[in-house]
Amino acid sequence: MDTSPTAHPEISSESGSEIRPAAGGAAGSRDTGRDDFRRELGQQLRVDSVRCSAAAGSGHPTSSMSAADLMAVLLDGYLRLDLGALDDPRNDHLIFSKGHASPLYYAMLVAAGSVSEEELLTFRRMGSRLEGHPTPRIPPTDVATGSLGQGLPIGVGIAEEIQRLEHVASRVWVLCGDSELAEGSIWEAFQHAGWAGLDRLTVTIDVNRLGQTRQTMLGWDLEAYVRRAEAFDWHAITVDGHDVAAIDSAYAEAVATVGRPTVVIAHTIKGKGVAAVENQNGKHGKPLEDPEGAIAELGGVRHLRVGLSLPPGRSDGARSSGSADADVVRIALPSWPVGESVATRQAYGEALTALGDVRDDVVALDGEVSNSTGTEAFARAHPERYFEMFIAEQQLVASAVGMSVRGRVAFASTFAAFLTRAYDFIRMAAVSRADLRLVGSHAGVSIGEDGPSQMALEDIAMMRAVHGSAVLHPSDANQTAQLLAEMADRPGISYLRTLRGATTVRTPPEEPVRIGGSRLVRSGEHDDVTIVACGVTVDEAVAASVVLRAEGIEVRILDCYSVEPIDAAALRAAAGQTRLVVTVEDHWPQGGLGEAVAAALAQTPAHPPVVRLAVRTMPASATPREQRALAGIDAEAIAATVRAELSRAEGEPHRLSR
Amino acid sequence: MDTSPTAHPEISSESGSEIRPAAGGAAGSRDTGRDDFRRELGQQLRVDSVRCSAAAGSGHPTSSMSAADLMAVLLDGYLRLDLGALDDPRNDHLIFSKGHASPLYYAMLVAAGSVSEEELLTFRRMGSRLEGHPTPRIPPTDVATGSLGQGLPIGVGIAEEIQRLEHVASRVWVLCGDSELAEGSIWEAFQHAGWAGLDRLTVTIDVNRLGQTRQTMLGWDLEAYVRRAEAFDWHAITVDGHDVAAIDSAYAEAVATVGRPTVVIAHTIKGKGVAAVENQNGKHGKPLEDPEGAIAELGGVRHLRVGLSLPPGRSDGARSSGSADADVVRIALPSWPVGESVATRQAYGEALTALGDVRDDVVALDGEVSNSTGTEAFARAHPERYFEMFIAEQQLVASAVGMSVRGRVAFASTFAAFLTRAYDFIRMAAVSRADLRLVGSHAGVSIGEDGPSQMALEDIAMMRAVHGSAVLHPSDANQTAQLLAEMADRPGISYLRTLRGATTVRTPPEEPVRIGGSRLVRSGEHDDVTIVACGVTVDEAVAASVVLRAEGIEVRILDCYSVEPIDAAALRAAAGQTRLVVTVEDHWPQGGLGEAVAAALAQTPAHPPVVRLAVRTMPASATPREQRALAGIDAEAIAATVRAELSRAEGEPHRLSR
């Protein structure tokens, strides 16, 4: 396979034996040697894309070949990145929004010297860092891509962090496919970036015309893309994506553009360089049938290397974790006296503000409902670290992920119901191993009159099914503040579900509250029943217990404020000491508290019956109190269920035995 | 509150006593009486918005007041709708994408005579049809709105159905707020509608400049909106949204525009007409402080009525349900011999095509992956009923909802992982009581090398938590075909999860398969363990059972192809007759098969332990077989779990007792 390299004098034919320092952008100057090198580099990227896909027996070589010249120029001339010091904040960022062009991305890493040719050929194999679509398992990848339309929005978040919070020359380079421009999230990102004037951001669109099954909506109508980009206040440049000199000029123009992001709209040919696949439908997502012939047609295997450089400017070293001393944070947290009535969304806002007072890495983003979520308190106290994302939940989450890439501790908030809008982004954030803190207010039917469109009733299920997530639903203000501080220090995805209405403060400020924990609200030595609740239903459970005690039924109440991970030990203990478990939640029955409890107890031999109260009919408008009554999750419903189940057990003595 | 009406001669001061026939569009002609009537009608809509919000003590009157004149002209001049015959296909559609302007919407229904003033004042009360945000509980509402950015995409689906499949003059009118134009889904819809040239669609943007907490991104920069709309190939008209003559001209121009959708971009004032709230920040989403004064300032309560008319043209009567005779469908379905190896995604494509042969109400939509999902078979056989939605999953689901509004039986398919992109739309489809059939291919780690971005591992949890959903995950081709036919006749939301790789056909073609059912794959009289599986894990369970039987362990296998609703009776029966239940699924443990089983058994006294095998670590690239082994959901893992749990029970005899 290893055919001889071309005659260009600067080209090394020995792997790694000669490294060409990156040329840097040189707009306007004609440098034939530089252009020749880049053309050769482009061919190498194609060859390596073909090679690794052939070795894997799958992959997207044709989608890689179209963008090879674009990425050759970027790598050789523009990308400034210290592969040996990835936490240097001066580094540029490169995001393959078209993640299926991973062969090209890995070929670039080979050329940059951070992946060996041997490793390249492990592409898509078990254990390889070179997955089918890039993930942060292979440095310098910031975020996983592969769900189209996400790389650009995350790039927008990174660019806004750099522009508003850092004083470095770092830039963000995003490669998009043309098919993914059908995604609304792309235009949501265009709109936000244009509004924010993010001139550190350059997007290349690889307009190869062909999608998976057919031509894209716009084909090669580059001017249509220009009109759209300009309408969103971007600087747009069209270019022949196989003319390295023209590409260089375009990138130089992008770097020189101030006050606006730039999009380079490149006319390219899918499968460029190999006649058997060039510009043909039906060649998407499969290795080439004759890779040896294709490699020969492309001029053979090459071993060019490019030495990347860093942006100029002072390095302030690796960013500190920003984590303040735990005691300082705890002292800083607001607290509320037991017995007070406070909405957890308000407690969240106050606690976040206090956290921001002692930790300057904390930032907040909100979807233009900050006066509803509670985030407005933070926005007032720390306006420089507040980011308004408007009614754009995908960009909200993407920006939070982007800020976490830059080391920020980002909290993103909106109505919990509207986080469903960004579920694909949240799912992918887990693949990205991102640290993402989400806060959703207005949980459940308890919001009242606004009706079901505004009610989060599936958010616990949705967030529990995100890999490695913590799903927290505090019942009072003091729990909220402490869980917020825990979230700030926790890697991975965490979610805080808050309430519109006030609940009674029951947790003493000094009582520890932790992810994975729970709280015994009340218990006795001879409890008949355990009620497991969280959020607003804790108040309902307490009200039910008062009634039941008067009837001689002893009630234990467990507040599972951490629904995921759930406190299985506490549940097993309670189940072992009572004859009945009743769960009650302001959420659909599927995937919520009740199923989490049932699953936690499922392996326990002979646990008592678990009866699950949840919202089972589509709500409409009503007051919060009426809503809970209609849903059968209020004190009366809890008490009635306990009575009915215990009296049923009288008739079936084997049923409920302690 | 009932102040005297103005002096305009055409205005009736008695509720319902005089009805003015709608004027119809009259572009170019000046009709002072008509304009005066519309101005009065606009004031009435404002007054009624103020009244109902005041009565409710909540709501969004200021967001209603900005669009009142726009809607007055639409109602009086353009909307053609027979409120007494809502299934007439000639009816226009009116969608309030800004659903929080529900006071205005209900005020329009009062003016149209379909809601009484008494009912208007029940707004937001328990039991009222007039919910905080409109739902189909109040006719003629097609779909629920209130999650911003969804009404327009659904309107696009309705308009495409009319344009491509019907021969009627029906039009679609959508009212958008300016804040919701931050949503990418809006631009996804603009892009699709422009591409499809949907000239039956007219969108009005109520540019009142103010969002919930601040000015929008673009404020009153109407030209910026024009540039964006035109860039997406729409016809754009700007207008003073309080000048009824100008509005009339704009709508007339929209109706006359051929080949392109039209957007009317209206400069409006939030809270228009009441000085205390006009054009002020901080007045969003609350009733007016002095409603009596406001009503007086607006000229008092009026009782104008508008008689709507129908579009001209022949009515072919109400659309038939399209449902073919059940036997015909069953005969038409393809089937596969037991023992054959077929991918369920392929079976889906063939079965859908066959269904389309006998039912002409069946349509299919796909997110530009029809050769992966299997939908390409339908697209080839029935190209006139296939809709390419490109890589735009929100529009994919929205269009399917829109087509169901027009009586079509729409199947929307893409990779199951990418349905997460549209979760908010799916959630809202349930609020809309829409009939929505979703098909997600490439489930789980079993897709192999492509990696986690392409793997659906949360889709069962996500879809189970949609109100009233059916979640179906067939293990073989024959189950797939029969479940598809069941979906076609089922109201509400249903979801079919299909596999990339082939599985063994085990279900005889003549064996009934039904939503809510399950299949005993094998059972004996002295089974030790029940393995509950679905999809690809049925093959794994069968392989495990062969090994275990050789070791003397008798295995029952239950194929729960209907995960929601799950066959609780079959589960209880199996649990009662075996000493151990093991669930195994290609999905995260949260909210999937295992939790559904645990929940179904949770209330059963003394059921055997339920051990749940699921994907618990983040996958990377590997072959399908390697993936299942790494995830611990293959035959070997199942067998090992059964052995370990049964032998543990030897030491703890109380643990597993039959």
PDB file of C-alpha atoms in Angstrom, chain B residues 370-540:
ATOM      1  CA  SER B 370     -34.749   6.288   4.598  1.00  0.00           C
ATOM      2  CA  ASN B 371     -32.241   3.740   3.354  1.00  0.00           C
ATOM      3  CA  SER B 372     -31.264   3.096   6.976  1.00  0.00           C
ATOM      4  CA  THR B 373     -34.700   3.088   8.549  1.00  0.00           C
ATOM      5  CA  GLY B 374     -36.291   0.950   5.855  1.00  0.00           C
ATOM      6  CA  THR B 375     -38.729   3.664   4.778  1.00  0.00           C
ATOM      7  CA  GLU B 376     -37.171   3.827   1.305  1.00  0.00           C
ATOM      8  CA  ALA B 377     -39.293   0.830   0.311  1.00  0.00           C
ATOM      9  CA  PHE B 378     -42.423   2.887   0.922  1.00  0.00           C
ATOM     10  CA  ALA B 379     -40.886   5.914  -0.818  1.00  0.00           C
ATOM     11  CA  ARG B 380     -40.292   3.850  -3.939  1.00  0.00           C
ATOM     12  CA  ALA B 381     -43.738   2.259  -3.953  1.00  0.00           C
ATOM     13  CA  HIS B 382     -45.723   5.352  -2.984  1.00  0.00           C
ATOM     14  CA  PRO B 383     -43.616   8.380  -3.892  1.00  0.00           C
ATOM     15  CA  GLU B 384     -46.632  10.689  -3.822  1.00  0.00           C
ATOM     16  CA  ARG B 385     -47.175   9.861  -0.170  1.00  0.00           C
ATOM     17  CA  TYR B 386     -43.538  10.019   0.901  1.00  0.00           C
ATOM     18  CA  PHE B 387     -42.248  13.243   2.457  1.00  0.00           C
ATOM     19  CA  GLU B 388     -38.523  13.911   2.668  1.00  0.00           C
ATOM     20  CA  MET B 389     -37.837  15.963   5.759  1.00  0.00           C
ATOM     21  CA  PHE B 390     -34.024  16.028   5.465  1.00  0.00           C
ATOM     22  CA  ILE B 391     -31.910  16.093   8.641  1.00  0.00           C
ATOM     23  CA  ALA B 392     -34.536  17.987  10.625  1.00  0.00           C
ATOM     24  CA  GLU B 393     -36.128  15.843  13.287  1.00  0.00           C
ATOM     25  CA  GLN B 394     -38.233  18.569  14.873  1.00  0.00           C
ATOM     26  CA  GLN B 395     -39.836  19.351  11.522  1.00  0.00           C
ATOM     27  CA  LEU B 396     -40.156  15.613  10.880  1.00  0.00           C
ATOM     28  CA  VAL B 397     -42.290  15.118  13.981  1.00  0.00           C
ATOM     29  CA  ALA B 398     -44.123  18.436  13.559  1.00  0.00           C
ATOM     30  CA  SER B 399     -45.062  17.550   9.995  1.00  0.00           C
ATOM     31  CA  ALA B 400     -46.327  14.153  11.086  1.00  0.00           C
ATOM     32  CA  VAL B 401     -48.514  15.882  13.670  1.00  0.00           C
ATOM     33  CA  GLY B 402     -49.691  18.324  11.016  1.00  0.00           C
ATOM     34  CA  MET B 403     -50.601  15.505   8.672  1.00  0.00           C
ATOM     35  CA  SER B 404     -52.536  13.762  11.436  1.00  0.00           C
ATOM     36  CA  VAL B 405     -54.495  17.010  11.852  1.00  0.00           C
ATOM     37  CA  ARG B 406     -55.542  16.536   8.205  1.00  0.00           C
ATOM     38  CA  GLY B 407     -56.600  12.941   8.873  1.00  0.00           C
ATOM     39  CA  ARG B 408     -53.537  11.182   7.517  1.00  0.00           C
ATOM     40  CA  VAL B 409     -52.034   8.134   9.182  1.00  0.00           C
ATOM     41  CA  ALA B 410     -48.470   9.380   9.293  1.00  0.00           C
ATOM     42  CA  PHE B 411     -45.400   7.316  10.128  1.00  0.00           C
ATOM     43  CA  ALA B 412     -42.257   9.330  10.882  1.00  0.00           C
ATOM     44  CA  SER B 413     -38.915   7.561  10.951  1.00  0.00           C
ATOM     45  CA  THR B 414     -35.285   8.257  11.702  1.00  0.00           C
ATOM     46  CA  PHE B 415     -32.543   6.751  13.856  1.00  0.00           C
ATOM     47  CA  ALA B 416     -34.119   6.207  17.269  1.00  0.00           C
ATOM     48  CA  ALA B 417     -31.298   8.185  18.869  1.00  0.00           C
ATOM     49  CA  PHE B 418     -32.247  11.255  16.872  1.00  0.00           C
ATOM     50  CA  LEU B 419     -35.869  11.222  17.993  1.00  0.00           C
ATOM     51  CA  THR B 420     -34.434  12.733  21.182  1.00  0.00           C
ATOM     52  CA  ARG B 421     -34.045  15.889  19.077  1.00  0.00           C
ATOM     53  CA  ALA B 422     -37.817  16.185  18.888  1.00  0.00           C
ATOM     54  CA  TYR B 423     -38.769  15.232  22.438  1.00  0.00           C
ATOM     55  CA  ASP B 424     -40.508  18.515  23.170  1.00  0.00           C
ATOM     56  CA  PHE B 425     -42.570  18.054  20.005  1.00  0.00           C
ATOM     57  CA  ILE B 426     -43.495  14.508  20.996  1.00  0.00           C
ATOM     58  CA  ARG B 427     -44.429  15.629  24.500  1.00  0.00           C
ATOM     59  CA  MET B 428     -46.620  18.364  23.042  1.00  0.00           C
ATOM     60  CA  ALA B 429     -48.186  15.945  20.542  1.00  0.00           C
ATOM     61  CA  ALA B 430     -49.596  14.117  23.549  1.00  0.00           C
ATOM     62  CA  VAL B 431     -51.067  17.376  24.856  1.00  0.00           C
ATOM     63  CA  SER B 432     -52.485  17.855  21.349  1.00  0.00           C
ATOM     64  CA  ARG B 433     -54.142  14.427  21.504  1.00  0.00           C
ATOM     65  CA  ALA B 434     -52.440  13.844  18.160  1.00  0.00           C
ATOM     66  CA  ASP B 435     -52.182  10.457  16.523  1.00  0.00           C
ATOM     67  CA  LEU B 436     -48.464  10.159  15.983  1.00  0.00           C
ATOM     68  CA  ARG B 437     -46.594   7.069  14.842  1.00  0.00           C
ATOM     69  CA  LEU B 438     -42.839   7.164  15.321  1.00  0.00           C
ATOM     70  CA  VAL B 439     -40.346   4.611  14.135  1.00  0.00           C
ATOM     71  CA  GLY B 440     -36.782   4.645  15.420  1.00  0.00           C
ATOM     72  CA  SER B 441     -34.166   2.367  13.935  1.00  0.00           C
ATOM     73  CA  HIS B 442     -30.653   1.474  15.094  1.00  0.00           C
ATOM     74  CA  ALA B 443     -31.558   0.724  18.693  1.00  0.00           C
ATOM     75  CA  GLY B 444     -28.929   0.186  21.314  1.00  0.00           C
ATOM     76  CA  VAL B 445     -25.284  -0.818  21.413  1.00  0.00           C
ATOM     77  CA  SER B 446     -26.076  -3.515  18.875  1.00  0.00           C
ATOM     78  CA  ILE B 447     -25.556  -1.064  16.028  1.00  0.00           C
ATOM     79  CA  GLY B 448     -21.846  -1.716  16.549  1.00  0.00           C
ATOM     80  CA  GLU B 449     -19.007   0.405  15.216  1.00  0.00           C
ATOM     81  CA  ASP B 450     -20.724   3.759  14.729  1.00  0.00           C
ATOM     82  CA  GLY B 451     -20.500   4.467  18.437  1.00  0.00           C
ATOM     83  CA  PRO B 452     -22.706   6.033  21.110  1.00  0.00           C
ATOM     84  CA  SER B 453     -23.819   9.139  19.219  1.00  0.00           C
ATOM     85  CA  GLN B 454     -25.840   6.886  16.908  1.00  0.00           C
ATOM     86  CA  MET B 455     -27.104   4.467  19.579  1.00  0.00           C
ATOM     87  CA  ALA B 456     -30.552   4.883  21.057  1.00  0.00           C
ATOM     88  CA  LEU B 457     -30.129   3.963  24.709  1.00  0.00           C
ATOM     89  CA  GLU B 458     -32.717   6.281  26.289  1.00  0.00           C
ATOM     90  CA  ASP B 459     -35.508   6.086  23.762  1.00  0.00           C
ATOM     91  CA  ILE B 460     -37.645   3.575  25.642  1.00  0.00           C
ATOM     92  CA  ALA B 461     -37.490   5.725  28.784  1.00  0.00           C
ATOM     93  CA  MET B 462     -38.229   8.851  26.799  1.00  0.00           C
ATOM     94  CA  MET B 463     -41.163   7.382  24.914  1.00  0.00           C
ATOM     95  CA  ARG B 464     -42.688   5.548  27.885  1.00  0.00           C
ATOM     96  CA  ALA B 465     -42.869   8.915  29.657  1.00  0.00           C
ATOM     97  CA  VAL B 466     -45.084  10.343  26.907  1.00  0.00           C
ATOM     98  CA  HIS B 467     -48.676  10.331  28.090  1.00  0.00           C
ATOM     99  CA  GLY B 468     -50.702   7.478  26.675  1.00  0.00           C
ATOM    100  CA  SER B 469     -47.903   6.119  24.548  1.00  0.00           C
ATOM    101  CA  ALA B 470     -47.364   2.609  23.245  1.00  0.00           C
ATOM    102  CA  VAL B 471     -43.701   1.609  23.127  1.00  0.00           C
ATOM    103  CA  LEU B 472     -43.078  -1.417  20.950  1.00  0.00           C
ATOM    104  CA  HIS B 473     -39.809  -3.230  20.463  1.00  0.00           C
ATOM    105  CA  PRO B 474     -40.372  -6.351  18.368  1.00  0.00           C
ATOM    106  CA  SER B 475     -37.807  -9.096  18.351  1.00  0.00           C
ATOM    107  CA  ASP B 476     -38.548 -10.320  14.852  1.00  0.00           C
ATOM    108  CA  ALA B 477     -39.961  -9.434  11.459  1.00  0.00           C
ATOM    109  CA  ASN B 478     -43.414 -10.953  11.904  1.00  0.00           C
ATOM    110  CA  GLN B 479     -43.979  -9.109  15.180  1.00  0.00           C
ATOM    111  CA  THR B 480     -42.892  -5.923  13.456  1.00  0.00           C
ATOM    112  CA  ALA B 481     -45.408  -6.223  10.649  1.00  0.00           C
ATOM    113  CA  GLN B 482     -48.312  -6.953  12.954  1.00  0.00           C
ATOM    114  CA  LEU B 483     -47.428  -4.192  15.389  1.00  0.00           C
ATOM    115  CA  LEU B 484     -47.179  -1.744  12.534  1.00  0.00           C
ATOM    116  CA  ALA B 485     -50.746  -2.568  11.526  1.00  0.00           C
ATOM    117  CA  GLU B 486     -51.843  -2.124  15.138  1.00  0.00           C
ATOM    118  CA  MET B 487     -50.170   1.273  15.274  1.00  0.00           C
ATOM    119  CA  ALA B 488     -52.039   2.413  12.187  1.00  0.00           C
ATOM    120  CA  ASP B 489     -55.349   1.946  13.960  1.00  0.00           C
ATOM    121  CA  ARG B 490     -54.329   3.179  17.395  1.00  0.00           C
ATOM    122  CA  PRO B 491     -55.089   6.725  18.530  1.00  0.00           C
ATOM    123  CA  GLY B 492     -52.407   8.630  20.432  1.00  0.00           C
ATOM    124  CA  ILE B 493     -48.665   8.304  20.327  1.00  0.00           C
ATOM    125  CA  SER B 494     -47.032   5.034  19.405  1.00  0.00           C
ATOM    126  CA  TYR B 495     -43.398   4.179  18.926  1.00  0.00           C
ATOM    127  CA  LEU B 496     -41.793   1.281  17.120  1.00  0.00           C
ATOM    128  CA  ARG B 497     -38.142   0.575  17.960  1.00  0.00           C
ATOM    129  CA  THR B 498     -36.325  -1.369  15.269  1.00  0.00           C
ATOM    130  CA  LEU B 499     -32.951  -3.033  14.964  1.00  0.00           C
ATOM    131  CA  ARG B 500     -30.086  -2.505  12.578  1.00  0.00           C
ATOM    132  CA  GLY B 501     -28.976  -6.149  12.532  1.00  0.00           C
ATOM    133  CA  ALA B 502     -30.937  -9.251  11.649  1.00  0.00           C
ATOM    134  CA  THR B 503     -32.714 -11.329  14.271  1.00  0.00           C
ATOM    135  CA  THR B 504     -34.226 -14.785  14.057  1.00  0.00           C
ATOM    136  CA  VAL B 505     -37.884 -15.008  13.100  1.00  0.00           C
ATOM    137  CA  ARG B 506     -39.541 -16.918  15.950  1.00  0.00           C
ATOM    138  CA  THR B 507     -43.131 -15.675  15.821  1.00  0.00           C
ATOM    139  CA  PRO B 508     -45.264 -17.701  13.406  1.00  0.00           C
ATOM    140  CA  PRO B 509     -46.998 -15.395  10.925  1.00  0.00           C
ATOM    141  CA  GLU B 510     -50.426 -16.502  12.097  1.00  0.00           C
ATOM    142  CA  GLU B 511     -49.742 -15.943  15.807  1.00  0.00           C
ATOM    143  CA  PRO B 512     -51.484 -12.806  17.077  1.00  0.00           C
ATOM    144  CA  VAL B 513     -49.241  -9.955  18.194  1.00  0.00           C
ATOM    145  CA  ARG B 514     -50.868  -7.021  19.933  1.00  0.00           C
ATOM    146  CA  ILE B 515     -50.070  -3.809  21.744  1.00  0.00           C
ATOM    147  CA  GLY B 516     -50.014  -4.704  25.436  1.00  0.00           C
ATOM    148  CA  GLY B 517     -49.205  -8.319  24.694  1.00  0.00           C
ATOM    149  CA  SER B 518     -46.157 -10.504  25.094  1.00  0.00           C
ATOM    150  CA  ARG B 519     -44.923 -13.799  23.757  1.00  0.00           C
ATOM    151  CA  LEU B 520     -43.834 -16.882  25.663  1.00  0.00           C
ATOM    152  CA  VAL B 521     -40.757 -17.915  23.705  1.00  0.00           C
ATOM    153  CA  ARG B 522     -40.313 -21.024  25.746  1.00  0.00           C
ATOM    154  CA  SER B 523     -41.664 -22.383  29.018  1.00  0.00           C
ATOM    155  CA  GLY B 524     -41.940 -25.592  30.919  1.00  0.00           C
ATOM    156  CA  GLU B 525     -43.679 -26.869  34.008  1.00  0.00           C
ATOM    157  CA  HIS B 526     -40.688 -26.563  36.292  1.00  0.00           C
ATOM    158  CA  ASP B 527     -38.919 -23.450  35.159  1.00  0.00           C
ATOM    159  CA  ASP B 528     -36.389 -22.033  37.584  1.00  0.00           C
ATOM    160  CA  VAL B 529     -36.012 -18.623  36.082  1.00  0.00           C
ATOM    161  CA  THR B 530     -37.924 -16.201  33.873  1.00  0.00           C
ATOM    162  CA  ILE B 531     -35.876 -14.175  31.450  1.00  0.00           C
ATOM    163  CA  VAL B 532     -37.721 -11.109  30.203  1.00  0.00           C
ATOM    164  CA  ALA B 533     -36.318  -9.742  26.967  1.00  0.00           C
ATOM    165  CA  CYS B 534     -37.276  -7.641  23.960  1.00  0.00           C
ATOM    166  CA  GLY B 535     -35.731  -6.872  20.601  1.00  0.00           C
ATOM    167  CA  VAL B 536     -32.237  -8.230  20.087  1.00  0.00           C
ATOM    168  CA  THR B 537     -31.962  -9.635  23.609  1.00  0.00           C
ATOM    169  CA  VAL B 538     -34.542 -12.309  22.825  1.00  0.00           C
ATOM    170  CA  ASP B 539     -31.937 -14.022  20.648  1.00  0.00           C
ATOM    171  CA  GLU B 540     -29.437 -13.687  23.492  1.00  0.00           C
TER     172      GLU B 540
END
